[in-house]
XYZ file of C-alpha atoms in Angstrom:
740
model
C 102.872 115.201 89.851
C 99.182 114.712 90.593
C 96.954 113.444 87.834
C 94.325 116.049 88.609
C 96.335 119.121 87.758
C 93.241 121.087 86.875
C 89.636 119.895 86.812
C 86.890 122.455 86.463
C 83.988 120.036 86.722
C 83.490 116.511 87.903
C 84.029 114.058 85.054
C 81.323 111.414 84.596
C 82.476 107.964 85.687
C 81.977 105.626 82.743
C 83.040 102.026 82.580
C 83.795 100.755 79.123
C 82.571 97.276 78.312
C 85.099 94.631 77.406
C 83.871 94.798 73.820
C 84.293 98.569 73.722
C 87.754 98.334 75.259
C 88.840 95.940 72.574
C 87.792 98.351 69.822
C 89.468 101.426 71.337
C 92.970 102.406 70.305
C 95.170 101.890 73.375
C 97.561 104.367 74.902
C 101.070 103.231 74.001
C 103.545 103.443 76.864
C 107.165 102.559 76.105
C 109.214 101.198 79.027
C 112.961 101.627 78.417
C 115.179 99.973 81.033
C 118.027 97.448 81.013
C 116.657 95.745 84.156
C 113.982 93.146 83.406
C 112.700 93.352 86.971
C 111.816 97.009 86.361
C 109.739 95.965 83.336
C 107.883 93.387 85.407
C 107.307 95.861 88.228
C 105.960 98.414 85.734
C 103.589 95.835 84.258
C 102.270 95.143 87.746
C 102.026 98.821 88.658
C 100.031 99.753 85.542
C 97.954 96.594 85.339
C 94.316 97.387 84.693
C 94.865 101.117 84.130
C 92.183 102.547 81.856
C 92.389 106.266 81.060
C 89.532 108.062 79.337
C 88.065 104.626 78.597
C 91.194 103.615 76.685
C 93.437 100.773 77.933
C 97.233 100.808 78.018
C 99.559 98.947 75.670
C 103.062 98.517 77.113
C 105.995 98.381 74.726
C 109.323 97.149 76.106
C 112.881 98.079 75.147
C 115.998 96.966 77.017
C 118.442 99.408 75.439
C 118.467 102.816 73.782
C 118.868 101.216 70.340
C 115.828 98.971 70.869
C 113.842 101.982 72.041
C 114.769 104.002 68.976
C 113.645 101.157 66.686
C 110.292 100.872 68.482
C 109.729 104.637 68.387
C 110.358 104.591 64.647
C 107.686 101.917 64.235
C 105.203 103.462 66.686
C 104.951 107.195 66.105
C 101.963 107.446 68.459
C 103.773 106.477 71.650
C 102.186 108.587 74.372
C 104.589 108.134 77.297
C 108.183 106.955 77.599
C 109.300 105.639 81.016
C 113.034 106.061 80.513
C 115.946 104.800 82.610
C 118.717 107.429 82.903
C 121.668 104.999 83.117
C 121.664 101.917 80.865
C 124.423 100.568 78.650
C 126.242 103.888 79.219
C 125.881 106.652 81.788
C 124.344 108.934 79.130
C 122.289 106.396 77.182
C 118.992 107.662 78.577
C 119.735 111.335 78.001
C 121.051 110.592 74.506
C 117.740 108.900 73.749
C 115.896 112.026 74.929
C 117.764 114.007 72.295
C 116.848 111.412 69.670
C 113.163 111.580 70.630
C 112.985 115.378 70.569
C 115.408 116.209 67.725
C 115.833 113.232 65.401
C 112.305 111.813 65.619
C 110.613 115.179 66.301
C 108.219 113.584 68.808
C 107.291 116.735 70.663
C 104.010 115.471 72.123
C 105.368 112.263 73.590
C 105.721 112.603 77.362
C 109.009 111.515 78.966
C 109.349 110.392 82.568
C 112.948 109.841 83.608
C 113.588 107.128 86.187
C 116.838 106.294 87.892
C 118.165 103.885 90.523
C 121.391 105.917 90.815
C 120.585 109.456 92.018
C 124.261 110.439 91.659
C 123.890 110.228 87.862
C 121.628 113.226 87.637
C 120.790 114.750 84.229
C 122.264 118.126 83.475
C 120.044 121.113 84.183
C 120.136 122.091 80.520
C 118.761 118.685 79.542
C 115.701 118.982 81.789
C 114.991 122.531 80.660
C 115.658 121.985 76.967
C 114.126 118.615 76.210
C 110.724 118.924 77.910
C 111.150 116.098 80.391
C 107.784 115.450 82.009
C 109.031 114.066 85.308
C 112.115 112.722 87.088
C 111.778 110.036 89.717
C 113.945 107.718 91.780
C 112.877 104.117 91.146
C 112.826 103.449 94.856
C 110.217 106.201 95.297
C 107.850 104.911 92.594
C 105.176 103.050 94.495
C 102.304 101.667 92.470
C 100.171 104.674 93.365
C 102.854 107.170 92.372
C 103.611 105.327 89.141
C 99.897 105.200 88.368
C 99.605 108.922 89.127
C 102.680 109.941 87.114
C 101.622 107.949 84.034
C 98.037 109.187 84.262
C 99.228 112.784 84.466
C 101.541 112.225 81.522
C 98.721 110.638 79.480
C 96.446 113.550 80.265
C 99.137 115.965 79.155
C 99.765 113.940 75.987
C 96.049 113.674 75.214
C 95.458 117.369 75.530
C 98.586 118.278 73.586
C 97.550 116.004 70.738
C 94.026 117.398 70.788
C 95.222 120.966 70.741
C 97.902 120.156 68.186
C 95.213 119.114 65.730
C 92.201 121.266 66.605
C 92.970 124.181 68.909
C 94.136 127.497 67.594
C 95.971 128.394 70.797
C 98.648 125.704 70.597
C 101.440 127.871 69.213
C 100.888 130.430 71.926
C 100.963 127.717 74.599
C 104.215 126.342 73.229
C 105.745 129.816 73.078
C 104.594 130.523 76.610
C 105.951 127.227 77.875
C 109.278 127.839 76.187
C 109.442 131.273 77.751
C 108.670 129.907 81.195
C 111.179 127.093 80.846
C 113.949 129.643 80.380
C 113.119 131.548 83.543
C 115.101 131.025 86.725
C 113.903 131.566 90.274
C 110.419 131.166 91.664
C 109.557 134.891 91.539
C 110.639 135.289 87.930
C 108.812 132.104 86.998
C 105.631 133.158 88.829
C 105.530 136.573 87.149
C 106.044 134.861 83.787
C 103.124 132.521 84.442
C 100.778 135.438 85.106
C 101.967 137.209 81.962
C 101.653 134.183 79.676
C 98.295 133.076 81.071
C 96.841 136.559 80.688
C 98.018 136.667 77.074
C 96.580 133.216 76.416
C 93.118 134.225 77.711
C 93.251 137.746 76.338
C 92.721 139.406 79.727
C 94.680 142.061 81.655
C 97.569 140.963 83.854
C 95.611 141.024 87.084
C 96.726 138.096 89.181
C 98.374 136.699 92.299
C 100.371 133.518 92.824
C 100.429 132.143 96.365
C 101.885 129.112 98.093
C 100.402 127.268 101.029
C 102.956 125.138 102.874
C 101.703 121.710 103.895
C 103.141 122.174 107.375
C 100.625 124.998 107.907
C 97.673 122.923 106.746
C 95.765 123.531 109.977
C 95.772 127.279 109.328
C 93.144 127.622 106.610
C 93.988 131.256 105.871
C 97.787 131.138 105.633
C 98.679 131.909 102.010
C 102.028 133.511 101.194
C 102.224 135.745 98.128
C 104.909 134.678 95.655
C 104.140 137.096 92.809
C 101.490 139.649 91.868
C 100.782 141.933 88.911
C 98.442 144.736 87.892
C 96.181 146.218 90.530
C 96.788 143.210 92.720
C 100.474 144.099 92.924
C 99.506 147.400 94.556
C 97.426 145.621 97.210
C 99.884 142.802 97.935
C 103.603 142.437 98.583
C 105.707 139.407 97.869
C 106.557 137.072 100.763
C 103.682 138.557 102.803
C 100.479 136.739 103.860
C 97.470 137.332 101.627
C 94.917 139.649 103.242
C 92.047 139.950 100.700
C 89.167 137.882 102.212
C 87.394 137.226 98.867
C 90.551 135.903 97.200
C 91.422 133.873 100.303
C 87.965 132.322 100.212
C 88.438 131.165 96.607
C 91.919 129.856 97.352
C 90.639 127.949 100.373
C 87.865 126.442 98.285
C 90.395 125.230 95.724
C 92.470 123.732 98.536
C 89.442 122.043 100.088
C 88.244 120.594 96.767
C 91.805 119.813 95.620
C 91.113 121.221 92.157
C 91.019 124.375 90.102
C 87.840 126.439 90.232
C 86.270 129.449 88.505
C 83.282 131.764 88.786
C 81.855 134.637 86.769
C 84.689 137.023 87.643
C 87.846 135.019 88.411
C 89.550 131.636 88.313
C 91.942 129.859 90.638
C 94.376 127.318 89.237
C 95.534 124.697 91.752
C 98.926 123.003 91.308
C 99.408 120.253 93.908
C 102.710 118.467 94.262
C 104.373 115.885 96.483
C 107.729 117.584 95.973
C 106.932 121.159 96.962
C 104.354 123.434 98.599
C 100.968 123.716 96.914
C 100.860 126.581 94.408
C 97.673 128.508 93.580
C 97.167 131.164 90.901
C 94.317 133.672 91.192
C 93.476 135.474 87.941
C 90.953 138.337 87.808
C 89.397 137.725 84.372
C 86.064 139.593 84.910
C 84.145 136.968 82.888
C 83.392 133.248 82.981
C 85.720 130.840 81.192
C 84.607 129.200 77.969
C 84.748 125.432 77.531
C 87.581 125.648 75.031
C 89.515 127.792 77.488
C 89.072 125.101 80.129
C 90.735 122.620 77.795
C 93.495 125.026 76.848
C 94.141 125.790 80.496
C 94.468 122.086 81.284
C 97.354 121.791 78.844
C 98.859 125.090 79.910
C 98.677 124.061 83.552
C 100.367 120.762 82.760
C 103.307 122.701 81.356
C 103.299 125.119 84.268
C 103.386 122.191 86.655
C 106.393 120.840 84.786
C 108.086 124.217 85.201
C 107.227 124.428 88.884
C 108.236 120.840 89.617
C 111.407 121.241 87.558
C 112.502 123.986 89.923
C 112.117 121.534 92.801
C 113.671 118.710 90.785
C 116.704 120.813 89.964
C 117.244 121.653 93.624
C 116.979 118.013 94.585
C 119.186 116.876 91.724
C 121.793 119.370 92.817
C 121.690 117.964 96.342
C 121.790 114.367 95.123
C 124.672 115.110 92.788
C 126.839 117.227 95.066
C 125.881 116.528 98.693
C 125.991 113.437 100.871
C 122.418 112.556 101.811
C 123.352 111.080 105.194
C 125.737 113.747 106.487
C 124.559 116.793 104.505
C 128.129 117.720 103.549
C 129.722 117.852 100.081
C 130.342 114.493 98.427
C 133.189 113.239 96.225
C 131.919 114.980 93.084
C 131.688 118.297 94.899
C 135.132 117.671 96.431
C 136.695 117.048 93.016
C 135.040 120.163 91.569
C 136.306 122.258 94.475
C 139.851 120.964 93.931
C 139.597 121.924 90.244
C 138.463 125.395 91.226
C 141.267 125.856 93.757
C 143.896 124.593 91.311
C 143.041 127.477 89.006
C 144.510 129.794 91.644
C 147.446 129.332 93.999
C 147.963 125.652 94.756
C 151.521 125.528 96.141
C 150.351 125.728 99.756
C 147.265 123.518 99.466
C 147.094 120.016 100.857
C 144.559 117.308 100.156
C 144.010 114.846 102.969
C 141.918 111.694 103.105
C 141.132 110.307 106.546
C 139.721 106.861 107.177
C 138.131 105.671 110.423
C 140.101 102.698 111.707
C 138.132 99.463 112.079
C 134.853 101.148 111.152
C 133.411 97.933 109.743
C 133.947 96.285 113.124
C 132.134 99.137 114.848
C 129.310 98.831 112.340
C 129.058 95.068 112.800
C 129.287 95.205 116.590
C 127.107 98.221 117.394
C 124.843 98.168 114.353
C 124.349 100.293 111.258
C 122.455 102.992 113.172
C 125.434 103.523 115.471
C 127.748 103.492 112.475
C 125.730 106.217 110.765
C 125.655 108.257 113.965
C 129.431 107.946 114.314
C 129.877 109.207 110.765
C 127.692 112.227 111.601
C 129.712 112.911 114.742
C 133.001 112.675 112.833
C 131.711 115.074 110.152
C 130.565 117.462 112.881
C 133.924 117.332 114.676
C 135.899 117.918 111.487
C 133.703 120.882 110.614
C 134.001 122.370 114.096
C 137.713 121.776 114.668
C 138.875 123.082 111.286
C 138.645 126.709 110.106
C 136.158 127.699 107.439
C 138.817 127.762 104.691
C 139.178 123.978 104.989
C 136.766 122.160 102.666
C 135.253 119.098 104.386
C 133.568 116.326 102.395
C 132.647 112.656 102.525
C 134.498 110.859 99.763
C 133.169 107.351 100.363
C 132.044 105.024 103.131
C 134.010 106.035 106.224
C 136.542 108.131 104.302
C 136.465 111.935 104.539
C 138.250 114.405 102.277
C 139.849 117.654 103.440
C 141.334 120.450 101.353
C 143.017 123.525 102.750
C 146.323 125.169 103.683
C 148.971 122.660 104.731
C 149.453 124.459 108.043
C 145.849 123.630 108.978
C 145.957 119.995 107.880
C 149.159 118.751 109.457
C 148.654 115.026 110.192
C 149.532 115.462 113.869
C 146.812 118.101 114.225
C 144.176 115.901 112.581
C 145.224 112.917 114.680
C 144.995 114.957 117.882
C 141.473 115.978 116.943
C 140.335 112.404 117.586
C 141.914 111.945 121.000
C 138.696 112.940 122.758
C 136.005 110.241 122.810
C 132.713 110.471 120.952
C 129.445 110.237 122.855
C 127.565 107.571 120.936
C 124.046 107.092 122.286
C 125.261 107.634 125.835
C 128.437 105.566 125.551
C 131.938 106.952 125.047
C 133.805 105.646 122.019
C 137.441 106.417 121.225
C 138.532 105.972 117.623
C 141.671 106.547 115.592
C 142.061 107.551 111.981
C 144.526 106.719 109.236
C 145.543 109.489 106.847
C 146.810 109.698 103.312
C 147.723 113.147 102.064
C 149.009 114.856 98.951
C 150.619 118.243 98.518
C 148.948 119.966 95.567
C 151.833 121.171 93.432
C 150.637 120.469 89.888
C 148.183 123.017 88.528
C 147.555 120.795 85.483
C 146.171 118.032 87.669
C 142.446 117.338 87.760
C 140.528 116.980 91.018
C 139.818 113.274 90.619
C 143.486 112.592 89.901
C 144.494 114.448 93.060
C 142.009 112.384 95.086
C 143.441 109.244 93.504
C 146.953 110.154 94.606
C 145.880 110.824 98.170
C 143.984 107.540 98.130
C 147.125 105.675 97.050
C 148.890 107.080 100.104
C 145.886 106.213 102.306
C 145.866 102.595 101.138
C 149.577 102.311 101.843
C 149.052 103.749 105.333
C 146.183 101.336 106.045
C 148.435 98.464 105.018
C 151.528 99.240 107.072
C 150.896 102.014 109.645
C 147.270 101.959 110.784
C 146.488 105.058 112.832
C 149.263 107.108 111.239
C 149.703 109.137 108.037
C 151.621 108.691 104.786
C 152.280 111.295 102.127
C 151.924 110.465 98.462
C 155.135 110.057 96.482
C 155.738 108.955 92.923
C 157.615 105.950 94.273
C 154.490 104.808 96.129
C 152.443 105.184 92.964
C 155.017 103.232 90.959
C 154.932 100.433 93.504
C 151.129 100.492 93.500
C 151.099 100.371 89.710
C 153.548 97.479 89.703
C 151.397 95.593 92.214
C 148.363 96.187 90.016
C 150.229 94.868 86.963
C 151.432 91.902 88.995
C 147.870 91.158 90.107
C 146.612 91.363 86.534
C 149.406 89.045 85.459
C 148.608 86.641 88.280
C 144.959 86.462 87.265
C 146.025 85.803 83.693
C 148.566 83.199 84.828
C 145.892 81.400 86.844
C 143.557 81.270 83.845
C 146.352 80.272 81.432
C 147.797 77.521 83.665
C 151.143 79.251 84.188
C 151.065 78.358 87.883
C 152.335 74.994 89.056
C 153.284 73.206 92.259
C 156.808 72.276 93.279
C 157.306 69.633 95.952
C 160.150 69.599 98.477
C 160.846 66.232 100.172
C 160.851 65.905 103.952
C 163.327 63.401 105.445
C 163.327 61.396 108.670
C 166.672 62.289 110.324
C 166.888 58.915 112.077
C 166.288 56.630 109.086
C 166.965 58.898 106.123
C 163.665 57.842 104.571
C 161.244 60.185 102.802
C 158.224 60.921 104.992
C 156.405 63.440 102.850
C 156.518 66.651 100.869
C 155.619 70.303 101.138
C 153.601 71.716 98.216
C 154.937 75.100 97.106
C 153.240 77.348 94.560
C 155.393 78.579 91.665
C 154.824 80.864 88.671
C 156.584 80.490 85.349
C 155.537 82.948 82.636
C 155.085 81.886 79.040
C 158.529 83.272 78.182
C 160.089 81.117 80.880
C 160.620 83.823 83.517
C 160.190 82.655 87.089
C 158.373 85.029 89.454
C 159.170 84.307 93.080
C 156.449 83.537 95.618
C 157.718 86.380 97.806
C 156.497 88.705 95.024
C 153.116 87.286 94.055
C 151.860 85.617 97.259
C 151.430 88.960 99.148
C 149.544 90.364 96.140
C 147.320 87.291 96.054
C 146.583 87.658 99.768
C 145.866 91.401 99.695
C 143.561 91.046 96.687
C 141.682 88.007 98.011
C 142.840 85.893 95.071
C 144.526 83.566 97.534
C 141.108 81.956 98.120
C 140.702 80.417 94.624
C 144.453 79.786 94.446
C 144.319 77.956 97.773
C 141.555 75.676 96.498
C 143.600 74.934 93.384
C 146.656 74.081 95.512
C 144.593 71.661 97.632
C 143.109 69.943 94.598
C 146.441 69.621 92.793
C 148.522 68.523 95.805
C 145.985 65.913 96.932
C 145.651 64.508 93.422
C 149.448 64.243 93.084
C 149.690 62.544 96.487
C 147.228 59.880 95.320
C 149.249 59.347 92.143
C 152.469 58.916 94.157
C 150.867 56.379 96.463
C 149.479 54.438 93.531
C 152.893 54.486 91.833
C 155.207 53.756 94.766
C 152.922 52.238 97.388
C 154.195 54.576 100.121
C 152.041 56.333 102.721
C 153.605 59.767 102.377
C 152.458 63.025 103.919
C 151.570 66.167 101.964
C 152.017 69.614 103.548
C 149.706 72.347 102.220
C 150.188 75.981 103.269
C 147.114 77.892 104.470
C 147.136 81.705 104.605
C 145.438 83.634 107.388
C 142.879 84.919 104.867
C 141.955 81.349 103.910
C 141.765 80.346 107.577
C 139.370 83.215 108.367
C 137.175 82.561 105.336
C 133.672 81.416 106.377
C 133.775 78.518 103.888
C 137.236 77.281 104.914
C 136.068 74.191 106.785
C 133.580 73.322 104.061
C 136.366 73.666 101.477
C 138.714 71.215 103.178
C 135.905 68.850 104.208
C 134.658 68.513 100.627
C 138.174 67.654 99.437
C 139.053 65.293 102.251
C 135.776 63.428 101.782
C 136.663 62.501 98.218
C 140.365 61.904 98.930
C 141.459 58.411 97.855
C 144.085 58.131 100.608
C 143.897 58.590 104.364
C 143.081 62.132 105.536
C 145.886 61.747 108.114
C 148.370 62.070 105.234
C 147.312 65.707 104.727
C 148.971 68.355 106.881
C 147.773 71.958 106.764
C 150.526 74.440 107.607
C 149.562 77.742 109.261
C 151.667 80.602 110.603
C 151.839 81.895 114.146
C 149.696 84.895 113.167
C 146.824 82.483 112.575
C 147.406 80.858 115.953
C 147.235 84.257 117.643
C 143.817 85.112 116.206
C 140.652 84.636 118.260
C 141.839 81.690 120.357
C 138.440 80.133 120.925
C 137.573 80.284 117.230
C 140.978 78.858 116.240
C 140.570 76.033 118.764
C 137.204 75.097 117.275
C 138.567 75.121 113.728
C 141.592 73.000 114.676
C 139.362 70.545 116.509
C 137.151 70.235 113.432
C 140.177 69.642 111.172
C 141.312 66.867 113.484
C 137.807 65.397 113.397
C 138.204 65.236 109.637
C 141.400 63.215 110.249
C 143.952 65.754 108.935
C 147.049 67.175 110.671
C 148.033 70.810 111.428
C 151.537 72.274 111.701
C 152.855 75.704 112.719
C 155.080 77.015 109.933
C 158.128 79.268 110.528
C 157.840 78.722 114.264
C 159.639 81.281 116.428
C 159.560 84.184 113.944
C 156.228 85.601 115.047
C 154.683 86.300 118.442
C 156.708 85.598 121.539
C 153.735 84.373 123.578
C 153.801 80.561 123.597
C 150.765 79.949 125.757
C 148.681 79.165 122.681
C 150.722 75.948 122.210
C 149.201 74.585 125.395
C 145.644 75.521 124.498
C 145.668 74.757 120.770
C 146.086 71.263 119.408
C 148.913 71.338 116.821
C 150.681 68.253 115.512
C 154.050 69.596 114.400
C 156.413 72.564 114.768
C 158.536 73.760 111.852
C 161.830 75.471 112.775
C 162.347 78.471 110.520
C 165.319 78.537 108.130
C 166.696 81.708 109.758
C 167.426 79.757 112.961
C 168.973 76.863 111.061
C 171.283 79.258 109.165
C 172.691 80.668 112.417
C 172.834 77.379 114.244
C 176.548 76.669 113.631
C 177.747 80.265 113.687
C 180.485 80.598 116.280
C 179.027 83.904 117.432
C 175.618 82.401 118.109
C 174.370 79.295 119.798
C 172.004 76.414 119.229
C 169.693 77.574 121.945
C 166.677 78.491 119.800
C 166.520 75.271 117.701
C 167.296 73.255 120.818
C 164.549 75.004 122.774
C 162.028 74.476 119.977
C 162.917 70.785 119.750
C 162.668 70.417 123.524
C 159.366 72.275 123.570
C 157.983 70.008 120.866
C 158.993 66.911 122.817
C 157.382 68.213 125.994
C 154.137 68.898 124.119
C 154.256 65.554 122.289
C 154.645 67.296 118.920
C 156.815 66.364 115.952
C 159.533 68.903 115.000
C 160.845 69.499 111.477
C 163.621 71.924 110.472
C 163.394 73.954 107.260
C 166.225 75.210 105.066
C 168.840 72.549 105.829
C 171.615 73.076 103.283
C 174.736 71.361 104.696
C 175.783 68.040 106.152
C 176.914 69.800 109.333
C 173.451 71.325 109.847
C 171.792 67.972 109.308
C 174.129 66.160 111.730
C 173.704 68.811 114.389
C 169.910 68.661 114.156
C 170.044 64.896 114.454
C 172.176 65.237 117.594
C 169.528 67.609 118.998
C 166.972 64.818 118.382
C 165.080 66.773 115.708
C 162.583 64.437 114.008
C 162.662 65.563 110.380
C 164.211 68.103 108.025
C 163.851 69.551 104.542
C 166.126 71.744 102.477
C 168.536 71.930 99.553
C 170.860 69.406 101.222
C 168.265 66.732 100.531
C 166.504 68.109 97.463
C 165.269 71.335 95.940
C 161.570 71.835 95.264
C 160.672 69.870 92.121
C 157.843 69.722 89.632
C 155.819 66.544 89.822
C 157.529 64.742 86.931
C 160.942 65.503 88.436
C 159.701 64.397 91.843
C 158.674 61.030 90.427
C 162.169 60.464 89.028
C 163.848 61.676 92.226
C 161.727 59.452 94.392
C 162.439 56.456 92.173
C 166.207 57.053 92.443
C 165.953 57.698 96.179
C 164.126 54.411 96.767
C 166.587 52.549 94.553
C 169.468 53.998 96.608
C 167.905 52.656 99.776
């Protein structure tokens, strides 16, 4: 809102001396925001502002409660710069109610500010509680902040003046209240003419016109919005203004960017950055008095609030219910539409969420601009390929929501819609989508709950069948809920030290001596229940918690290895499992380097075990990481060898130190219906590549003897020892050495 809403004469420019400034009562502006940076930015933006020769005094509150206390102490606060969302989503709006109702501060001007446009105030709040302005924080440059506060101070100043000395205040308030309740620009415009005529005591002879800024070069293009009295006979709404005398006055107001008057008429000028300029011509047949100038300033401030509120409400509606990038309904609108449809027949409706596969990779590779363009193209294709009865929305990121008859949203049909490539800035790009869908069969369900169910199915599909579709079932939700509870329990177990390491010895098959151990993570709850790693490790990996857990495993295993060497004087090896998520983490090398650097034994005694899936990642990147690990002095083994990819070429290009034969091959090794070919081939392969070979899961003497005959280097398994806690391992190792 412009500061100069209405100025009938140039104001003299007076500079107050520093002595005078110190004696003047300052304008009190209360800044309410939970972000300290916003307070500092506001201080900078309003620094040095002097209005009507009075300086500003900024008061600061960081919560609604602090603001209420300050407002109780300072009843003369002129302007409140209020954050919409603070300690709660409604804290700002609740404070508005306190200001207007509890504290009865009707003159104080309120400017709402928000950094989250989605949390828009309700329409009733803006209309009912006399909110002066509503701005996005990102849009508040210093100039706009300066302008908004100055306009608010002018409004406050005039309201206070009229509240104490002008007889027309009650009529202004009644008129403003009447205008606030009107809806639609025509109804509002007619109400303005009526109220202004009553305020000045003149007949309703007026015209309201708008002049769009895009037609600024055409000096005579004014479109009639409303007209009354004799003027209504001459003019028709939505038609260009023809009267040359009125056009001349309107053009003068536009040129001078202010309201003007003469002996027979006045033109009120309402500029705005949010809408077209509005001008009101009133045929008063007499000059305005000075007191009427002042009254009109206040009245015009309120009219500007009404006019800007109409624009604000439109924009708030778009921010709240439409996606700003794609100009299609957003998640809130989607949920509301589901609620509406559930009130009718829902047995044949299906809700589908579709997610663009590998969108983040496209975004990273081609850039954010290409990513945004792809999203627009996908929204366009969905809208064009689906009938009008299908509701299309953007739920989040690269996920779109569809609602319509099941026959129109069959997964195969949606999938086929993406077979054709997209033309992305001249290049053709083929994508696939993953779908999660839910058949709406519960009329008591809310829209957000239905979206949640479809999202559960979508997450399951993204985990196990990328590019396909999965339908929501209660079993999937139960499993999801159990995984969530397991994750919560795992976080609690990590913080409460319920996790521990068990160590399984590794034996040299030629000498029978202990060569090292494998560190295995275990979880024992406080009530003594053991939760198997096959249950919690996948949850840790999918949630990303494997990263801190992996660091803890390294620290604990390396510390225990040092203690064993100090106690027994043996140079033993410690195997530490590394997940693919850890291996891909950008800080992985730094993590192991920092620990190896402070290790009190040789780094060669540490062996990091990775799976074949890690080896089959970006070969060049894996080669560089393995080379760096070897530079640090540590060893690397391939765990569960033979159970993953069949391509073995990576063994020739990547520098591994040891192969581990998976237990499944050892179990079948002596079966009369199978053969020893796989273990024998792995052992032979290891020898050819100058790699050590160790067999896992050895449980019988026969298995051990057979592996020794095949010239396998080492083995581990229940035949030798079960995984043990550290104290048990110490005792076992002592007995084992005594037996030797």
